[in-house]
Short mmCIF file of C-alpha atoms in Angstrom, two decimals:
data_model
loop_
_atom_site.label_atom_id
_atom_site.label_comp_id
_atom_site.label_asym_id
_atom_site.label_seq_id
_atom_site.Cartn_x
_atom_site.Cartn_y
_atom_site.Cartn_z
CA UNK A 18 129.12 98.85 79.01
CA UNK A 19 126.26 100.49 77.17
CA UNK A 20 122.84 98.84 76.89
CA UNK A 21 122.71 99.67 73.18
CA UNK A 22 126.01 97.94 72.36
CA UNK A 23 125.64 94.67 70.42
CA UNK A 24 122.28 93.99 72.03
CA UNK A 25 123.91 92.81 75.26
CA UNK A 26 122.09 92.06 78.47
CA UNK A 27 120.49 95.09 80.10
CA UNK A 28 122.01 96.67 83.18
CA UNK A 29 120.97 95.78 86.69
CA UNK A 30 118.73 98.58 87.92
CA UNK A 31 118.97 100.07 91.40
CA UNK A 32 116.46 102.51 92.82
CA UNK A 33 118.84 104.63 94.91
CA UNK A 34 122.57 105.18 95.51
CA UNK A 35 121.90 103.91 99.02
CA UNK A 36 121.13 100.48 97.57
CA UNK A 37 124.62 100.26 95.99
CA UNK A 38 126.22 101.55 99.19
CA UNK A 39 124.25 98.94 101.13
CA UNK A 40 125.62 96.13 98.94
CA UNK A 41 129.20 97.33 99.35
CA UNK A 42 128.79 97.72 103.10
CA UNK A 43 127.39 94.20 103.44
CA UNK A 44 130.33 92.71 101.51
CA UNK A 45 132.83 94.64 103.61
CA UNK A 46 131.08 93.58 106.83
CA UNK A 47 131.15 89.92 105.80
CA UNK A 48 134.83 90.19 104.83
CA UNK A 49 135.67 91.83 108.16
CA UNK A 50 133.83 89.09 110.07
CA UNK A 51 135.75 86.32 108.31
CA UNK A 52 139.05 88.20 108.59
CA UNK A 53 138.66 88.75 112.34
CA UNK A 54 137.84 85.05 112.78
CA UNK A 55 140.73 83.80 110.64
CA UNK A 56 143.46 86.25 111.66
CA UNK A 57 142.76 87.88 115.04
CA UNK A 58 144.79 90.90 116.08
CA UNK A 59 148.02 89.62 117.60
CA UNK A 60 149.69 92.97 118.31
CA UNK A 61 149.44 96.66 117.59
CA UNK A 62 151.61 96.27 114.50
CA UNK A 63 150.54 93.06 112.77
CA UNK A 64 152.10 93.22 109.30
CA UNK A 65 150.56 89.94 108.12
CA UNK A 66 147.05 90.96 109.06
CA UNK A 67 147.53 94.42 107.59
CA UNK A 68 148.68 92.93 104.27
CA UNK A 69 145.76 90.48 104.12
CA UNK A 70 143.33 93.22 105.06
CA UNK A 71 144.71 95.46 102.32
CA UNK A 72 144.45 92.64 99.76
CA UNK A 73 140.81 91.94 100.70
CA UNK A 74 139.98 95.62 100.71
CA UNK A 75 141.57 96.12 97.30
CA UNK A 76 139.74 93.07 95.94
CA UNK A 77 136.38 94.45 97.07
CA UNK A 78 137.11 97.82 95.49
CA UNK A 79 138.15 96.19 92.21
CA UNK A 80 135.09 93.93 92.19
CA UNK A 81 132.60 96.76 92.56
CA UNK A 82 134.59 99.01 90.20
CA UNK A 83 134.29 96.36 87.49
CA UNK A 84 130.63 95.74 88.34
CA UNK A 85 129.66 99.44 88.21
CA UNK A 86 129.38 99.65 84.36
CA UNK A 87 126.77 96.88 84.51
CA UNK A 88 124.59 98.79 86.97
CA UNK A 89 122.32 101.80 86.71
CA UNK A 90 120.76 103.96 89.41
CA UNK A 91 117.41 105.42 88.36
CA UNK A 92 118.44 104.89 84.74
CA UNK A 93 121.77 106.71 85.16
CA UNK A 94 125.22 105.10 84.93
CA UNK A 95 127.11 104.45 88.15
CA UNK A 96 130.38 106.23 88.91
CA UNK A 97 132.38 103.76 91.02
CA UNK A 98 134.63 106.47 92.46
CA UNK A 99 131.59 107.78 94.37
CA UNK A 100 131.45 104.53 96.35
CA UNK A 101 134.91 102.89 96.36
CA UNK A 102 138.52 104.02 96.19
CA UNK A 103 140.25 103.73 92.81
CA UNK A 104 142.11 100.39 92.43
CA UNK A 105 145.78 100.46 93.41
CA UNK A 106 148.24 100.73 90.51
CA UNK A 107 150.42 97.93 91.92
CA UNK A 108 149.46 94.83 93.87
CA UNK A 109 152.78 94.54 95.73
CA UNK A 110 152.75 94.37 99.48
CA UNK A 111 154.73 97.58 99.72
CA UNK A 112 152.05 99.55 97.86
CA UNK A 113 149.22 97.92 99.84
CA UNK A 114 150.85 98.52 103.18
CA UNK A 115 150.66 102.27 102.69
CA UNK A 116 146.97 102.18 101.85
CA UNK A 117 144.46 102.73 104.62
CA UNK A 118 141.98 99.86 104.82
CA UNK A 119 138.23 100.39 104.87
CA UNK A 120 137.57 97.29 107.04
CA UNK A 121 135.49 97.42 109.17
CA UNK A 122 133.32 99.22 106.61
CA UNK A 123 130.75 101.12 108.70
CA UNK A 124 132.43 102.97 111.58
CA UNK A 125 129.39 105.13 112.46
CA UNK A 126 126.79 102.31 112.89
CA UNK A 127 124.94 103.53 109.82
CA UNK A 128 122.82 100.83 108.19
CA UNK A 129 120.64 100.99 105.10
CA UNK A 130 117.61 98.81 104.65
CA UNK A 131 117.23 97.40 101.13
CA UNK A 132 114.19 98.22 99.05
CA UNK A 133 111.30 95.91 99.94
CA UNK A 134 108.62 95.55 97.24
CA UNK A 135 106.21 93.86 99.66
CA UNK A 136 106.36 96.77 102.10
CA UNK A 137 105.90 99.20 99.23
CA UNK A 138 102.79 97.33 98.13
CA UNK A 139 101.55 97.23 101.73
CA UNK A 140 101.86 101.02 101.97
CA UNK A 141 99.94 101.41 98.70
CA UNK A 142 97.20 99.09 99.98
CA UNK A 143 96.93 101.04 103.23
CA UNK A 144 96.65 104.32 101.33
CA UNK A 145 93.86 102.85 99.16
CA UNK A 146 92.10 101.54 102.26
CA UNK A 147 92.35 104.95 103.90
CA UNK A 148 90.82 106.64 100.86
CA UNK A 149 87.97 104.12 100.79
CA UNK A 150 87.26 104.68 104.49
CA UNK A 151 87.28 108.44 104.02
CA UNK A 152 84.70 108.05 101.25
CA UNK A 153 82.55 105.90 103.53
CA UNK A 154 82.78 108.49 106.32
CA UNK A 155 81.75 111.25 103.90
CA UNK A 156 78.78 109.18 102.71
CA UNK A 157 77.73 108.49 106.31
CA UNK A 158 77.92 112.18 107.14
CA UNK A 159 75.43 112.85 104.37
CA UNK A 160 73.15 109.86 104.95
CA UNK A 161 73.08 109.16 108.70
CA UNK A 162 71.54 112.48 109.95
CA UNK A 163 68.79 112.30 107.31
CA UNK A 164 68.03 108.67 108.15
CA UNK A 165 67.93 109.36 111.89
CA UNK A 166 65.69 112.39 111.41
CA UNK A 167 63.34 110.40 109.17
CA UNK A 168 63.13 107.55 111.71
CA UNK A 169 62.43 109.94 114.59
CA UNK A 170 59.82 111.79 112.54
CA UNK A 171 58.09 108.50 111.73
CA UNK A 172 58.06 107.57 115.43
CA UNK A 173 56.60 110.93 116.43
CA UNK A 174 53.99 110.76 113.70
CA UNK A 175 52.95 107.28 114.82
CA UNK A 176 52.74 108.42 118.45
CA UNK A 177 50.60 111.43 117.43
CA UNK A 178 48.23 109.19 115.47
CA UNK A 179 47.89 106.83 118.41
CA UNK A 180 47.13 109.77 120.73
CA UNK A 181 44.54 111.09 118.28
CA UNK A 182 42.82 107.70 118.11
CA UNK A 183 42.75 107.39 121.90
CA UNK A 184 41.36 110.90 122.30
CA UNK A 185 38.64 110.21 119.73
CA UNK A 186 37.65 107.02 121.53
CA UNK A 187 37.50 108.90 124.84
CA UNK A 188 35.18 111.54 123.31
CA UNK A 189 32.91 108.89 121.86
CA UNK A 190 32.76 107.06 125.17
CA UNK A 191 31.85 110.23 127.07
CA UNK A 192 29.21 111.09 124.50
CA UNK A 193 27.60 107.68 124.86
CA UNK A 194 27.60 107.96 128.63
CA UNK A 195 25.85 111.36 128.56
CA UNK A 196 23.33 110.34 125.97
CA UNK A 197 24.82 112.15 122.99
CA UNK A 198 23.83 115.70 121.94
CA UNK A 199 25.98 118.71 122.54
CA UNK A 200 27.63 117.04 125.48
CA UNK A 201 29.51 114.88 123.02
CA UNK A 202 31.36 117.95 121.78
CA UNK A 203 32.70 118.80 125.22
CA UNK A 204 36.43 119.46 125.26
CA UNK A 205 38.40 117.19 127.53
CA UNK A 206 40.14 118.88 130.46
CA UNK A 207 43.96 119.08 130.45
CA UNK A 208 45.88 116.08 131.67
CA UNK A 209 46.99 116.01 135.26
CA UNK A 210 50.64 115.94 134.13
CA UNK A 211 50.22 118.15 131.07
CA UNK A 212 53.19 120.41 131.95
CA UNK A 213 55.48 117.44 132.53
CA UNK A 214 54.51 115.85 129.22
CA UNK A 215 55.14 119.08 127.30
CA UNK A 216 58.50 119.61 129.02
CA UNK A 217 59.58 116.04 128.28
CA UNK A 218 58.61 116.50 124.65
CA UNK A 219 60.63 119.71 124.39
CA UNK A 220 63.66 118.02 125.96
CA UNK A 221 63.36 115.08 123.56
CA UNK A 222 63.20 117.41 120.57
CA UNK A 223 66.27 119.33 121.81
CA UNK A 224 68.19 116.11 122.38
CA UNK A 225 67.39 114.92 118.87
CA UNK A 226 68.56 118.22 117.39
CA UNK A 227 71.87 117.98 119.30
CA UNK A 228 72.27 114.36 118.20
CA UNK A 229 71.68 115.36 114.59
CA UNK A 230 74.35 118.09 114.80
CA UNK A 231 76.93 115.92 116.61
CA UNK A 232 76.43 112.76 114.58
CA UNK A 233 78.95 113.57 111.76
CA UNK A 234 81.80 114.33 114.17
CA UNK A 235 81.06 111.25 116.28
CA UNK A 236 81.00 109.01 113.20
CA UNK A 237 84.26 110.51 111.93
CA UNK A 238 85.98 109.95 115.30
CA UNK A 239 84.79 106.36 115.39
CA UNK A 240 86.12 105.71 111.88
CA UNK A 241 89.50 107.27 112.66
CA UNK A 242 89.77 105.19 115.82
CA UNK A 243 88.85 102.01 113.92
CA UNK A 244 91.41 102.73 111.16
CA UNK A 245 94.13 103.45 113.73
CA UNK A 246 93.31 100.25 115.60
CA UNK A 247 93.45 98.15 112.42
CA UNK A 248 96.76 99.74 111.41
CA UNK A 249 98.34 99.01 114.82
CA UNK A 250 97.00 95.46 114.71
CA UNK A 251 98.37 94.84 111.20
CA UNK A 252 101.79 96.27 112.11
CA UNK A 253 102.04 93.91 115.07
#
């Protein structure tokens, strides 16, 4: 049946040959289940069961052979001989008895999962979410080190201004105590813990430099861990 003939109903579209094979396998499995329940094996040579099994098997083949012209796989017509045996020329019991049945249909435990549009959409959403998170990580790599450096610089500048104000007040106080004059210009002696203060300052500067260099990789690891955790949580 061609889609262009007499404006008839369009063919049923399948995405993959596995979808058609999955339908046939499900029908055969259901037929085998009902056949085993209705006519259990009575002996090694059970002619009645063999005849019924052949009739059911032939019926399934004929059904899907007749349905194949109304189907398309990725826009291409379906060749039924790729999936089922050609229908028997005669329906007599003698011709069916010599035909090997395909029930049960799946001897190798192979199973095909049908196409799931919801799962496909879920995968697309996860891919979009991953891309958005990668963009956020890239933006943080560019912005976070600069912001941290600016904040630290502002803190250091404020601390330097406070130290300058305190030193100026100390000079003025000493000048007042000595009556002013040249004594007011006297340079204050070094602090008792001057070396320790300078060493602490150098260590703080080195730590900030290391933090600035390691920040992008740490942020990226945190984002990857968060994305992995959300994915595992959603899957459960």
